XYZ file of C-alpha atoms in Angstrom:
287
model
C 124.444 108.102 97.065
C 122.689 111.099 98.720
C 119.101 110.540 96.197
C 118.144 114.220 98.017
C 120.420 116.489 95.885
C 118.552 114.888 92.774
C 115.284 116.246 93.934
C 116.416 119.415 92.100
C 115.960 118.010 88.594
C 112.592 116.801 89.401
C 110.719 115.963 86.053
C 107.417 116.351 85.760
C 104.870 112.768 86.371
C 101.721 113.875 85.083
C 101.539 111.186 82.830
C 102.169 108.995 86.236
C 98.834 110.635 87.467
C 96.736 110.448 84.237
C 97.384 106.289 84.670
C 96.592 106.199 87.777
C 92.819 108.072 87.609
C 93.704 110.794 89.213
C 92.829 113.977 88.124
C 96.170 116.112 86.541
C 97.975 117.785 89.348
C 98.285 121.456 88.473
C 94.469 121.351 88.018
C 93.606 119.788 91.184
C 95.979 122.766 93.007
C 94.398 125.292 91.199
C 91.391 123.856 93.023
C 92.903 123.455 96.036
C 94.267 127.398 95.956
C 90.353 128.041 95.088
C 88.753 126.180 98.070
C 90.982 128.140 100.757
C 90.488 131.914 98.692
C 86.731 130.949 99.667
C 87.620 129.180 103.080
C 85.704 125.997 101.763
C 88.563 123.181 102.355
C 87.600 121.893 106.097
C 83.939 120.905 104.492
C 84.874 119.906 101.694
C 87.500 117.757 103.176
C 85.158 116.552 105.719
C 83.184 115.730 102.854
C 85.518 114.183 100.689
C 86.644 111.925 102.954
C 83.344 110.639 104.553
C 82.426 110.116 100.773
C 85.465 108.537 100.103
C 85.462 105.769 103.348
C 81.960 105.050 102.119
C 83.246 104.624 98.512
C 86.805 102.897 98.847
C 85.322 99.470 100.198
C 84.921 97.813 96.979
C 88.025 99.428 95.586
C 89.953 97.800 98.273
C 88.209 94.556 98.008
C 89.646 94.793 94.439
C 92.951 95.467 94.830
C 94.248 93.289 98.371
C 92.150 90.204 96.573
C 95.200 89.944 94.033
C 97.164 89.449 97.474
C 95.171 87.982 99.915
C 93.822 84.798 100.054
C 91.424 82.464 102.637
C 93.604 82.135 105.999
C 96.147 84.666 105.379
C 97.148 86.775 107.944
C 97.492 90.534 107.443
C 99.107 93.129 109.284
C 97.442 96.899 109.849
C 99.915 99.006 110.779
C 98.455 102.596 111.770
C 95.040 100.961 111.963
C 93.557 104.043 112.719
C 89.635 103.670 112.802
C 89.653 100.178 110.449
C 88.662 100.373 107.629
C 91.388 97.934 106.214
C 90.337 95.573 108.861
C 86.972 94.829 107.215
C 88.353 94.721 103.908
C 90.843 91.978 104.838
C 88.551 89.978 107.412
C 86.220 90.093 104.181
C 88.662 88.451 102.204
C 89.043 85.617 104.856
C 91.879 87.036 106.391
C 93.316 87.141 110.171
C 94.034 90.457 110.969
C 96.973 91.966 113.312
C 96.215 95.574 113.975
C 97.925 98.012 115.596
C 96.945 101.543 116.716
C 98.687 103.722 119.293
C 95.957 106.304 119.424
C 93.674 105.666 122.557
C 90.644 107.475 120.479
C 90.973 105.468 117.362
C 91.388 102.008 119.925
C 88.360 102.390 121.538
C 86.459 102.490 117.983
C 88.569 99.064 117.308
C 88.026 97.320 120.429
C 84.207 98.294 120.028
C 83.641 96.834 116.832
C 86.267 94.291 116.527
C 86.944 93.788 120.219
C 84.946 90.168 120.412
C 86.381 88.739 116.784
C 88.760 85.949 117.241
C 90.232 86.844 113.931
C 91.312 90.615 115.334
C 94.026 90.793 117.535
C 94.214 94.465 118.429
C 97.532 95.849 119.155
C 97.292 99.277 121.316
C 100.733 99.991 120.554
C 103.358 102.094 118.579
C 106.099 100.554 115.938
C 108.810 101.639 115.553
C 113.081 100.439 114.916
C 113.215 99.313 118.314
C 111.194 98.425 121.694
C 110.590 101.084 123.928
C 108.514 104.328 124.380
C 107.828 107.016 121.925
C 106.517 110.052 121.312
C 102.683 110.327 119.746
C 102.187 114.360 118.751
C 98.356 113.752 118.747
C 96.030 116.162 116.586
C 92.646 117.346 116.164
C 92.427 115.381 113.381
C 93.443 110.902 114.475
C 93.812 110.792 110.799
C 97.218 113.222 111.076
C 98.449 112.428 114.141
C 102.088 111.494 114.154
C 105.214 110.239 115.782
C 107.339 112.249 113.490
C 107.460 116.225 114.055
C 109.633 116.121 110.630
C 106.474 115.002 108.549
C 103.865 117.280 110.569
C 106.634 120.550 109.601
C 106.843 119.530 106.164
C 103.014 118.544 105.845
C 102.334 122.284 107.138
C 104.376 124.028 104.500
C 103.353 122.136 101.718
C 99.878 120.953 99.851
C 99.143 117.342 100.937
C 96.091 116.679 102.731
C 94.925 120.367 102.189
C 97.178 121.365 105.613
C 99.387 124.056 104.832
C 96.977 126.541 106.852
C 95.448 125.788 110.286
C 92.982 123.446 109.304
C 94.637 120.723 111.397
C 96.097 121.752 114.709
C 98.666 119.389 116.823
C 98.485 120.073 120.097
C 98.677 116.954 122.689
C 102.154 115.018 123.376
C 101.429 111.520 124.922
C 104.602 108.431 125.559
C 103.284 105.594 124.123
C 104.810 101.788 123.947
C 106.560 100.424 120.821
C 107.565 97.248 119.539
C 108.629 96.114 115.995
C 107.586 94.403 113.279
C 109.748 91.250 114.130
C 108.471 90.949 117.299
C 104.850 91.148 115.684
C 106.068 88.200 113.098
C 107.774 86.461 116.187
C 103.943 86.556 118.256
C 101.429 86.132 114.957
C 103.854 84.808 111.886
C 104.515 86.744 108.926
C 102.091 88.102 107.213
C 100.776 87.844 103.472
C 100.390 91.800 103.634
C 102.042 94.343 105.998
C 100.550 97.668 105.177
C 102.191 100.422 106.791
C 100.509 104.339 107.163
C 102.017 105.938 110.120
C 101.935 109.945 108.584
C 106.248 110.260 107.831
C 107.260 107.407 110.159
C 107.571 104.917 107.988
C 111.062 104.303 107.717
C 111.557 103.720 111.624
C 108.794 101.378 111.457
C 110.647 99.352 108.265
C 113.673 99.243 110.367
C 112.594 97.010 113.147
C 111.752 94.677 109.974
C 115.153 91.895 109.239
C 113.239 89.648 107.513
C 110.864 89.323 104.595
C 107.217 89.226 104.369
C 105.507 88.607 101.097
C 104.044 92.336 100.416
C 105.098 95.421 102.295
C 103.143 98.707 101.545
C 104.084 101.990 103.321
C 103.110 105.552 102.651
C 105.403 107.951 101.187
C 104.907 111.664 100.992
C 106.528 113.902 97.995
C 108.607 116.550 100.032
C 112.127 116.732 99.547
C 113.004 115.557 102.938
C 110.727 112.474 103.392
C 111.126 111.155 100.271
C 114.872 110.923 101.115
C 112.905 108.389 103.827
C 111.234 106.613 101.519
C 114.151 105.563 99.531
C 116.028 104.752 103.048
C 113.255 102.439 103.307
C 113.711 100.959 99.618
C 116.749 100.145 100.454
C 116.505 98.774 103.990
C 114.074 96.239 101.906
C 116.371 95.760 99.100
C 118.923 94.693 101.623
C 116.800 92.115 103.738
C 115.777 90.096 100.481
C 115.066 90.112 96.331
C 112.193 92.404 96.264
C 110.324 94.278 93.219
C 108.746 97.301 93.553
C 105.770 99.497 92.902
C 103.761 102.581 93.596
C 100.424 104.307 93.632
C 99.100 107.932 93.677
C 96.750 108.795 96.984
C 93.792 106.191 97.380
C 93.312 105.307 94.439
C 94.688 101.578 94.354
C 96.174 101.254 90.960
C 99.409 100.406 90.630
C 100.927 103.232 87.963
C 103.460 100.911 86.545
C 102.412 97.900 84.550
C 105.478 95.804 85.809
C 107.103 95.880 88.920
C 110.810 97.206 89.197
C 113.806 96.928 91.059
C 114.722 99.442 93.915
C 116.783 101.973 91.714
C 114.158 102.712 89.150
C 111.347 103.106 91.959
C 113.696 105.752 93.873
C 114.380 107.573 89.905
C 110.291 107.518 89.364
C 109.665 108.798 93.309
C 112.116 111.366 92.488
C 110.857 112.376 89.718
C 107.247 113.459 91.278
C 106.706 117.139 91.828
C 106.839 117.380 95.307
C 104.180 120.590 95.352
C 101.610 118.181 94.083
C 99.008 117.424 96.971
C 99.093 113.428 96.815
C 100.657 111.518 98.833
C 101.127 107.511 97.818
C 101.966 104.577 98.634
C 104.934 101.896 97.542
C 104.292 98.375 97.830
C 107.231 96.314 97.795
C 106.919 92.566 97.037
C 109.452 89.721 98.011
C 110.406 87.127 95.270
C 111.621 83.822 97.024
């Protein structure tokens, strides 16, 4: 079933956001159109997010100590500058992380460089082994392997970008390998969480197995959340799996029960794809 012509008949989630803490969506545009009138954004971004790293350790303690446990091993996929890394060594965890931006590796191999519970993985994923292309940007937090996502992320709201506040301008090869051959080296981890800014889905398909919680980013455009349902059901077709979601960083899970794979792709359709979260869906394997 093509899920992209349904993207038409989008219904409206705020009461998606209101459970999940976040502040209503037209209101937080309305701010958003507000901040760039007065050409506020980049500090207030800046802001924001050095608030927010300094802010979001507890909240992630929270949420990955319903899934992680003393000895697990975790995968960071898009590590970028660590801050899940902490989190899950925190939690007793052994971490695999991988990074393909030189910038962001040198922060990882400075502070985590010497733990023998790190292994730090200076490489792309992606559906197969190889090389790829990393579209770097001012910004390590946006840079991406997927020119799709960076297009759409320009024309639309998320991550306050649809001006010139973030500029790509660097094209570097880098290596990739695949989640199998990470499970093959380290063994399968209790949590795989995936945030590689739109390519998500190429990264899922070097996965043919199951691992006991997946989480990848999705972003509400119309094209990539056509990806993010290719992804639901690349998982759906490896094993049983239930699924969730949550809004931005804000690690609550909107629904109270997890579902199967064709109510999560109804509910991602179903999110107005002007609002300026992204999310994430975590998808959970039942043996």
């Amino acid at each position: 079933m093509n899920y992209i012509r349904k993207i038409k008949i989008r219904n409206n989630s705020k009461a998606s956001c209101t459970k999940s803490g976040l502040i209503p969506i037209k209101a937080l545009n309305i701010f958003v159109k507000l901040l760039r009138f007065f050409r506020l954004y980049n500090a207030v971004y800046v802001t924001v997010l050095f608030i927010s790293n300094v802010l979001s350790r507890r909240k992630l303690l929270r949420f990955y100590s319903q899934y992680v446990n003393e000895g697990d091993l975790c995968f960071d996929i898009g590590a970028n500058i660590g801050n899940r890394i902490g989190v899950f060594l925190k939690l007793g965890a052994t971490v695999v992380a991988v990074e393909p931006q030189n910038s962001c590796m040198r922060k990882l191999l400075k502070k985590y460089g010497n733990n023998n519970k790190v292994f730090l993985v200076h490489k792309a994923l992606g559906s197969r082994e190889g090389k790829g292309n990393l579209i770097l940007s001012n910004s390590h937090t946006v840079s991406s392997m997927s020119k799709e996502w960076i297009d759409c992320v320009r024309d639309s709201d998320m991550f306050f970008t649809s001006t010139s506040a973030f500029q790509w301008h660097e094209n570097v090869t880098v290596p990739v390998t695949t989640l199998d051959k990470l499970i093959r080296k380290y063994g399968s981890p209790a949590v795989c969480k995936i945030d590689v800014e739109g390519f998500e889905y190429q990264v899922i398909k070097g996965l043919s197995q199951p691992a006991e919680m997946i989480s990848f980013e999705f972003t509400p455009t119309p094209k990539l959340i056509n990806q993010s349902i290719e992804s639901i059901k690349h998982l759906s077709a490896i094993g049983n799996v239930q699924f969730n979601y949550s809004f931005g960083e804000s690690m609550i899970l909107a629904l109270p029960e997890w579902v199967d794979s064709s109510k999560i792709c109804n509910i991602l359709l179903s999110i107005p794809y002007k609002t300026a979260f992204s999310g994430d869906i975590y998808a959970r394997f039942i043996a």
